PDB file of C-alpha atoms in Angstrom:
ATOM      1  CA  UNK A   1     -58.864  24.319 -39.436  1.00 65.00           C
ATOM      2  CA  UNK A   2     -60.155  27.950 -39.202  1.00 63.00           C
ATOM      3  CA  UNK A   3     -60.882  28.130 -43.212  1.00 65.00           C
ATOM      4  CA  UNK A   4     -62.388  24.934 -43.354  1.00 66.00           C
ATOM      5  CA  UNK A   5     -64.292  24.103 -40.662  1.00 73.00           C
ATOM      6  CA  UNK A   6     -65.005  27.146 -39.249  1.00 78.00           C
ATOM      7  CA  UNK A   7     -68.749  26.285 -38.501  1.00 78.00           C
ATOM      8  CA  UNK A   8     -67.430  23.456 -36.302  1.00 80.00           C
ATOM      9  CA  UNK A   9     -64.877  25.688 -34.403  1.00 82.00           C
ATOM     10  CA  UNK A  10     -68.268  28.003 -33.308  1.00 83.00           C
ATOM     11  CA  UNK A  11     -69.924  24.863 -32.412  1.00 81.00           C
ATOM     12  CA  UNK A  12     -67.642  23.405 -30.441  1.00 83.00           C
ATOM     13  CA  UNK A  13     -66.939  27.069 -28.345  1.00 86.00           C
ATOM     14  CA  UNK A  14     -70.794  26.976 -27.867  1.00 84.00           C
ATOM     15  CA  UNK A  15     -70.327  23.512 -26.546  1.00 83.00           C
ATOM     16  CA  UNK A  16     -67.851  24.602 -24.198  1.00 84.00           C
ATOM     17  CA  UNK A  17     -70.117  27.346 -22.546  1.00 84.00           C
ATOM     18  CA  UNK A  18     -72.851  25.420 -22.492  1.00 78.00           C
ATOM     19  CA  UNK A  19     -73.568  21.490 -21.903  1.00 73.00           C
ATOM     20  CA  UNK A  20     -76.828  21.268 -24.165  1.00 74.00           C
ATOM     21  CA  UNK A  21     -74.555  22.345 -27.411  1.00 79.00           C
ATOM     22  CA  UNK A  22     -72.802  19.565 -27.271  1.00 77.00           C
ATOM     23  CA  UNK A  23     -76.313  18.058 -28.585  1.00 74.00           C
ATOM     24  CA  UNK A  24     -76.193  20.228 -31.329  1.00 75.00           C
ATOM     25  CA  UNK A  25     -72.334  19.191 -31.980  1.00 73.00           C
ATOM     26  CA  UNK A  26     -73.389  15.265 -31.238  1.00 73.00           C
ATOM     27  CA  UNK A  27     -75.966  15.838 -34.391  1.00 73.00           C
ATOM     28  CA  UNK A  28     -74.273  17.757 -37.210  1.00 74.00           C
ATOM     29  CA  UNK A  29     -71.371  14.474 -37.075  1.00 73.00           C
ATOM     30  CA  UNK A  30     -69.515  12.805 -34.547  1.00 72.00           C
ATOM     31  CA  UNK A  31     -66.238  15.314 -33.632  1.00 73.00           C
ATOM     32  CA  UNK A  32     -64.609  11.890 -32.633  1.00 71.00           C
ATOM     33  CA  UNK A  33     -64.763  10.383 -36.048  1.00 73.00           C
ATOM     34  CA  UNK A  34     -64.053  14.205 -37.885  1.00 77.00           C
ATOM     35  CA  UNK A  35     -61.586  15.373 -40.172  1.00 79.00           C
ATOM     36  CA  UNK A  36     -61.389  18.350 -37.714  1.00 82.00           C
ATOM     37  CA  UNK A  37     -60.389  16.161 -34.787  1.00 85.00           C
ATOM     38  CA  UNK A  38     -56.482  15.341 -36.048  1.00 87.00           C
ATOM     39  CA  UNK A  39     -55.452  19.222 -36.373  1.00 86.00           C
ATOM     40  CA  UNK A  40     -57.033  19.822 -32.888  1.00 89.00           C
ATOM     41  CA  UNK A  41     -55.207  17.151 -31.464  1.00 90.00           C
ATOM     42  CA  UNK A  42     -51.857  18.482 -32.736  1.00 92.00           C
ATOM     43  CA  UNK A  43     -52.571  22.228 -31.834  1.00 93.00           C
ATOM     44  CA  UNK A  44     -52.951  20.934 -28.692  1.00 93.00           C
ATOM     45  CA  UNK A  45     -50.295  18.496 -28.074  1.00 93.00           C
ATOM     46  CA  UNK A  46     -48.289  21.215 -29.534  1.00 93.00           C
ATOM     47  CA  UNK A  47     -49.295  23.813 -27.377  1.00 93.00           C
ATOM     48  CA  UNK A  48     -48.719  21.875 -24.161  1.00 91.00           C
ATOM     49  CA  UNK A  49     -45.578  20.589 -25.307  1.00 90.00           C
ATOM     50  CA  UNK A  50     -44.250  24.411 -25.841  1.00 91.00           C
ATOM     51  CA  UNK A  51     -45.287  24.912 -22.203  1.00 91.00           C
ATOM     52  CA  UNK A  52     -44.345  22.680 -20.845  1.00 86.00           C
ATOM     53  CA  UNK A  53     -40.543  22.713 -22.424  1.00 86.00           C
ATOM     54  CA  UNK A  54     -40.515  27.202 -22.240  1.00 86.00           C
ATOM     55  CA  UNK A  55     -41.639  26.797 -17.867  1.00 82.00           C
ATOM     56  CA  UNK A  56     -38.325  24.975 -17.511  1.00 71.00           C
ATOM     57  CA  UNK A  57     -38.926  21.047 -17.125  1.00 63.00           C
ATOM     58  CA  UNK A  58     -36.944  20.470 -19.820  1.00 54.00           C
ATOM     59  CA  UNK A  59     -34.004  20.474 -17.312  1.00 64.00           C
ATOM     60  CA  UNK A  60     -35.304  17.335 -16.409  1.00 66.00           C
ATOM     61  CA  UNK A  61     -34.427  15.862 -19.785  1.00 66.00           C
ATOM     62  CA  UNK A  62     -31.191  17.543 -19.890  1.00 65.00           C
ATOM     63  CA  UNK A  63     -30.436  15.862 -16.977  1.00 68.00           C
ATOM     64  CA  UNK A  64     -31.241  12.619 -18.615  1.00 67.00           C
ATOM     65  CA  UNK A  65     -29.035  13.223 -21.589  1.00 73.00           C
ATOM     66  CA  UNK A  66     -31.008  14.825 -24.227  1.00 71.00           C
ATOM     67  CA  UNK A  67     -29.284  17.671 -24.788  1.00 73.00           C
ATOM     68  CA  UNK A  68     -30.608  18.820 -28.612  1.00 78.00           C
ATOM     69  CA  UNK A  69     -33.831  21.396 -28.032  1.00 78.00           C
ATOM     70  CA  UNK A  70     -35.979  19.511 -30.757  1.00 82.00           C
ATOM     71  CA  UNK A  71     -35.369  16.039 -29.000  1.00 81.00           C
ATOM     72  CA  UNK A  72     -36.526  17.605 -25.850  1.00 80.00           C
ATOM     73  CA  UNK A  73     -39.486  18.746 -27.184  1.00 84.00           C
ATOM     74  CA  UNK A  74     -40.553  15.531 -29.007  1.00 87.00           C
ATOM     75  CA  UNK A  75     -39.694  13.528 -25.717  1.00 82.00           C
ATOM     76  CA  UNK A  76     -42.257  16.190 -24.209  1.00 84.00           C
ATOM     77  CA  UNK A  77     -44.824  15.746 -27.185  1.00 90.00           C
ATOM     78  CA  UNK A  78     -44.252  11.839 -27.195  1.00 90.00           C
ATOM     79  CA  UNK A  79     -44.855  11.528 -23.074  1.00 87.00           C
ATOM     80  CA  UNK A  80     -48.080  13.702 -23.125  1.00 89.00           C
ATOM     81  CA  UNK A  81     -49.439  11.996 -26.096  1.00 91.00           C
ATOM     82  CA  UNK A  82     -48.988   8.380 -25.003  1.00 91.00           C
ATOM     83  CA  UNK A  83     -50.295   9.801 -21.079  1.00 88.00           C
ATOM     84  CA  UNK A  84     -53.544  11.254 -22.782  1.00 89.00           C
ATOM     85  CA  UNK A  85     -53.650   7.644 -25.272  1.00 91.00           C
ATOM     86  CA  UNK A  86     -53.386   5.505 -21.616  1.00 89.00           C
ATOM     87  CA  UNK A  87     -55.747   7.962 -20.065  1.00 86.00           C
ATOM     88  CA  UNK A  88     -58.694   7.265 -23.177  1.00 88.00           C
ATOM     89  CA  UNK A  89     -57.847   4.007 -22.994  1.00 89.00           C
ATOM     90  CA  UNK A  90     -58.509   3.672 -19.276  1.00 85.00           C
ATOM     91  CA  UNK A  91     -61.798   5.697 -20.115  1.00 83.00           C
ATOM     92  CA  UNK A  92     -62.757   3.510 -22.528  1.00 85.00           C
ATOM     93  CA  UNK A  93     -62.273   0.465 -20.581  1.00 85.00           C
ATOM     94  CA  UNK A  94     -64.140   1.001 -17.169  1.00 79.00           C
ATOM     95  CA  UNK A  95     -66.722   2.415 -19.591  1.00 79.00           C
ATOM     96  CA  UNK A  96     -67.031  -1.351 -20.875  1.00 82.00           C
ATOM     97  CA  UNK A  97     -66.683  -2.772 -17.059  1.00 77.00           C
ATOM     98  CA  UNK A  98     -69.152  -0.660 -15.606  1.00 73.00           C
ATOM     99  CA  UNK A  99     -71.228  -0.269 -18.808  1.00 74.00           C
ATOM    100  CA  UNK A 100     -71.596   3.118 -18.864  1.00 75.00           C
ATOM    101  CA  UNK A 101     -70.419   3.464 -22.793  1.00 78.00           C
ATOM    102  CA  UNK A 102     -72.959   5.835 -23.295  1.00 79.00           C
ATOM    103  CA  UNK A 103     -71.510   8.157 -20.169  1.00 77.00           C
ATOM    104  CA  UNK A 104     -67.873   7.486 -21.221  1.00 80.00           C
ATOM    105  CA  UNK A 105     -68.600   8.395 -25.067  1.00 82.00           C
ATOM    106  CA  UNK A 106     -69.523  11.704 -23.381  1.00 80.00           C
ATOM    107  CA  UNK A 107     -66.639  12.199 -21.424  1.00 81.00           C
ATOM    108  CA  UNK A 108     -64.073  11.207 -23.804  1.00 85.00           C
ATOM    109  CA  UNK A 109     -65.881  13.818 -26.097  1.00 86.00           C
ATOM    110  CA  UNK A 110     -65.902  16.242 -23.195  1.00 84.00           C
ATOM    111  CA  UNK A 111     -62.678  15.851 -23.069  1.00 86.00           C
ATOM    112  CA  UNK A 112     -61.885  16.771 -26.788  1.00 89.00           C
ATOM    113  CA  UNK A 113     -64.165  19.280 -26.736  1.00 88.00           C
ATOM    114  CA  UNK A 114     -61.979  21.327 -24.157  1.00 90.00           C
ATOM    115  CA  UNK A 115     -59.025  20.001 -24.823  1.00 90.00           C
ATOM    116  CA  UNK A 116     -59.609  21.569 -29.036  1.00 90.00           C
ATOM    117  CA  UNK A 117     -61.136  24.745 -27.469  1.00 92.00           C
ATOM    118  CA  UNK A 118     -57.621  25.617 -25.422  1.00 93.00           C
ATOM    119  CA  UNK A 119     -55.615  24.600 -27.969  1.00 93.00           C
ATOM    120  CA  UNK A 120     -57.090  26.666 -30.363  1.00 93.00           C
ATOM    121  CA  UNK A 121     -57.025  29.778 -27.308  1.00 94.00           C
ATOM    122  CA  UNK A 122     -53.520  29.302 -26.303  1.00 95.00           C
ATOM    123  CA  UNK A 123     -52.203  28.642 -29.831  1.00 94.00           C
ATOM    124  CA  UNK A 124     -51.516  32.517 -30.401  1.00 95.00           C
ATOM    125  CA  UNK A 125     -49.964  33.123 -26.573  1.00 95.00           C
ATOM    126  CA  UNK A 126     -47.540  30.427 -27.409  1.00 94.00           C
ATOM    127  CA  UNK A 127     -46.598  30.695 -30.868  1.00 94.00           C
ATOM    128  CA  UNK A 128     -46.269  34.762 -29.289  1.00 94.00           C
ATOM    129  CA  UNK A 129     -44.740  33.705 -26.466  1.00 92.00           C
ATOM    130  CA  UNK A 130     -41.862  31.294 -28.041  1.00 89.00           C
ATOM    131  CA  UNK A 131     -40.794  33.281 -30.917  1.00 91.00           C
ATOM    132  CA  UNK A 132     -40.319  36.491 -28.963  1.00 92.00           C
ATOM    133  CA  UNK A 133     -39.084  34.411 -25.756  1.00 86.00           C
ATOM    134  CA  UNK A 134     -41.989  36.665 -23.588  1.00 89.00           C
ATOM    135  CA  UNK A 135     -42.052  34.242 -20.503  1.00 89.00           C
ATOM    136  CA  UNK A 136     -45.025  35.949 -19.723  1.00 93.00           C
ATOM    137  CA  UNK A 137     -46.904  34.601 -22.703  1.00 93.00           C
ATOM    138  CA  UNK A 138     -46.352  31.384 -22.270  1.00 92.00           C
ATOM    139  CA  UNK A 139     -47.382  31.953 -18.486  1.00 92.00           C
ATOM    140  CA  UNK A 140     -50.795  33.137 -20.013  1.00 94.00           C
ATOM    141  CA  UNK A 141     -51.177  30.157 -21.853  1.00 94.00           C
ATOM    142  CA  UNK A 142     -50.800  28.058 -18.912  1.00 92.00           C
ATOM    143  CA  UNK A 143     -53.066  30.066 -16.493  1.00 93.00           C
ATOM    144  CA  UNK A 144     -55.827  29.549 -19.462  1.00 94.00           C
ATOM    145  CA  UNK A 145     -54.967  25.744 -19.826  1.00 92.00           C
ATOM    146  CA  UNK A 146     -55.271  25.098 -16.341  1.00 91.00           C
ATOM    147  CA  UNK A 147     -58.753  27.164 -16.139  1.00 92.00           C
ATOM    148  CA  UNK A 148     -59.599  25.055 -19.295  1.00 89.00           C
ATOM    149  CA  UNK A 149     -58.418  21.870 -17.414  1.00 87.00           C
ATOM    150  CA  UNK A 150     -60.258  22.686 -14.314  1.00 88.00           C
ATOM    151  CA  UNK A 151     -63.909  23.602 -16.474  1.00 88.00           C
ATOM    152  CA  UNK A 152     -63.343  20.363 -18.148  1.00 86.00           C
ATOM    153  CA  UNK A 153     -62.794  18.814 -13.995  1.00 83.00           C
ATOM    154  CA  UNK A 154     -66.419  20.252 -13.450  1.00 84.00           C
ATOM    155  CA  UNK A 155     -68.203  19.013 -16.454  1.00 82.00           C
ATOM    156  CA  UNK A 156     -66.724  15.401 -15.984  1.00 78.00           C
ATOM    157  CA  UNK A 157     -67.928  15.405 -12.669  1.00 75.00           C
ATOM    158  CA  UNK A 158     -71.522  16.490 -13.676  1.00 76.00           C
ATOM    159  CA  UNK A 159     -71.288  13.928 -16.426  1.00 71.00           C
ATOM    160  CA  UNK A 160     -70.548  11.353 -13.691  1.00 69.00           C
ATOM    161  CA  UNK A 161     -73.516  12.557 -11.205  1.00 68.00           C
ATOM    162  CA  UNK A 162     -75.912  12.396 -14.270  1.00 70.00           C
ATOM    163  CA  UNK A 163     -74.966   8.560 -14.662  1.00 63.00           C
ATOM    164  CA  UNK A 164     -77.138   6.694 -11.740  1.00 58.00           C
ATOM    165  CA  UNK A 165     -74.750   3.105 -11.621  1.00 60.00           C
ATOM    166  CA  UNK A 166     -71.977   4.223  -9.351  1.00 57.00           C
ATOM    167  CA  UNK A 167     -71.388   6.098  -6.064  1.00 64.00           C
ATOM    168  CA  UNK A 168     -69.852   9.628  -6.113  1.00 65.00           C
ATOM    169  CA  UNK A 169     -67.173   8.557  -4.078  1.00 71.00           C
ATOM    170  CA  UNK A 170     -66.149   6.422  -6.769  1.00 69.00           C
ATOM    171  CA  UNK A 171     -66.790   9.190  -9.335  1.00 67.00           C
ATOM    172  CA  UNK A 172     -64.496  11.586  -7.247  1.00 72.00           C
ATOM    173  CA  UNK A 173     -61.934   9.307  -6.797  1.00 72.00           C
ATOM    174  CA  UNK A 174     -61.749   8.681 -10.385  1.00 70.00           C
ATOM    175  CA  UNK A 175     -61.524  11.955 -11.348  1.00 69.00           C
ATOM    176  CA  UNK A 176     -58.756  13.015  -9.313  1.00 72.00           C
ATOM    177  CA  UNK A 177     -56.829   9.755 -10.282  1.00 72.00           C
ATOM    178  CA  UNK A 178     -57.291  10.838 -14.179  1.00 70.00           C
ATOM    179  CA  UNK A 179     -57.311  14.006 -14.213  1.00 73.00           C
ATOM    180  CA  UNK A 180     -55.225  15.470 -11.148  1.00 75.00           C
ATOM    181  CA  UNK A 181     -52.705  12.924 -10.276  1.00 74.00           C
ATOM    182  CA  UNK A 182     -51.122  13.416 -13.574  1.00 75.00           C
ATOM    183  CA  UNK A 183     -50.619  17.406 -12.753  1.00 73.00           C
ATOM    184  CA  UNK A 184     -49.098  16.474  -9.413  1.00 76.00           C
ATOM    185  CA  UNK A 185     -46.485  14.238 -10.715  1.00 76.00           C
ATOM    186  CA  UNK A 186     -45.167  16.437 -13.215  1.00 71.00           C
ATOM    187  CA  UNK A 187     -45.388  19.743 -10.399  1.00 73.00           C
ATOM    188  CA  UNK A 188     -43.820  16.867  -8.077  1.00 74.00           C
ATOM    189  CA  UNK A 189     -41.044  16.341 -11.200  1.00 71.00           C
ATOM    190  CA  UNK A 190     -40.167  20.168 -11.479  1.00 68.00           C
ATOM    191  CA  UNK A 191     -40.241  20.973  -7.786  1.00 70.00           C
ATOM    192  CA  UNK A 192     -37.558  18.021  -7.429  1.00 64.00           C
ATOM    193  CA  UNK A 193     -35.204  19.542 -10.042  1.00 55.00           C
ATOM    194  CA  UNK A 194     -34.881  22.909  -8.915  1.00 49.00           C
TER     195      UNK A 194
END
């Protein structure tokens, strides 16, 4: 990804710091449609995954009978990636109810946009973090995913209050249903197991 699209990493950093890059990002080719888009999603997924299985949920599988590490962790990968498929799809398709595609083009590129940029920051803590089994790496990665996750909270909700054809009430309650509802079912998971 580095080699080559390395233009299009810089880009989408800049479009991280600052909303009116993401113009600039919009122009040179949609990052949707990209060639770019399929590694990002992977580093990712990957990423997360790793996290997610190193902080100790994957007790919760053991406890359903997967006892093999890689089966664990492609349970893990499979779950988040079919969660983050239902949540686009669910973007997509009050986008077309409330006809706001323009507003929920944005968001769902928001959306990669961060999501790409902290799976490209945390790739090193957790590839660091796994083969040396440093907890505190992997602890790192999180702290910067969540920071990542919340930024990404933010700019959503300014890319709701921009659109003028629904209440912020509505916008807010959205938001937490998509984006922090998820979190509190999988803290809700973990704090049940220990």
């Amino acid at each position: 990804i580095r080699y080559y699209n390395f233009r299009r990493i810089k880009q989408l950093f800049k479009a991280v710091i600052g909303r009116h890059n993401v113009n600039q990002l919009v122009r040179d080719g949609n990052l949707v449609e990209e060639r770019i888009t399929p590694g990002l999603v992977i580093i990712y997924l990957t990423g997360l995954s790793v996290i997610i299985y190193q902080l100790g949920l994957d007790t919760i599988y053991e406890k359903l009978g997967f006892t093999k590490p890689w089966l664990i962790f492609l349970v893990i990968m499979a779950g988040i990636s079919i969660l983050w498929f239902i949540k686009l799809m669910t973007i997509k398709f009050t986008g077309i109810i409330f006809r706001t595609k323009q507003d929920t083009s944005e968001l769902i590129l928001t959306n990669l946009i961060f999501n790409g940029a902290a799976g490209i920051i945390i790739f090193p803590f957790v590839v660091a973090g796994f083969y040396s089994g440093n907890l505190l790496l992997i602890k790192i990665a999180a702290v910067i995913l969540f920071t990542g996750m919340a930024f990404r909270f933010f700019r959503s909700l300014l890319i709701g209050l921009s659109a003028q054809t629904f209440s912020v009430i509505y916008l807010f309650l959205y938001l937490c249903t998509l984006e922090i509802l998820p979190l509190l079912i999988l803290y809700r998971i973990a704090s049940g197991t220990d």
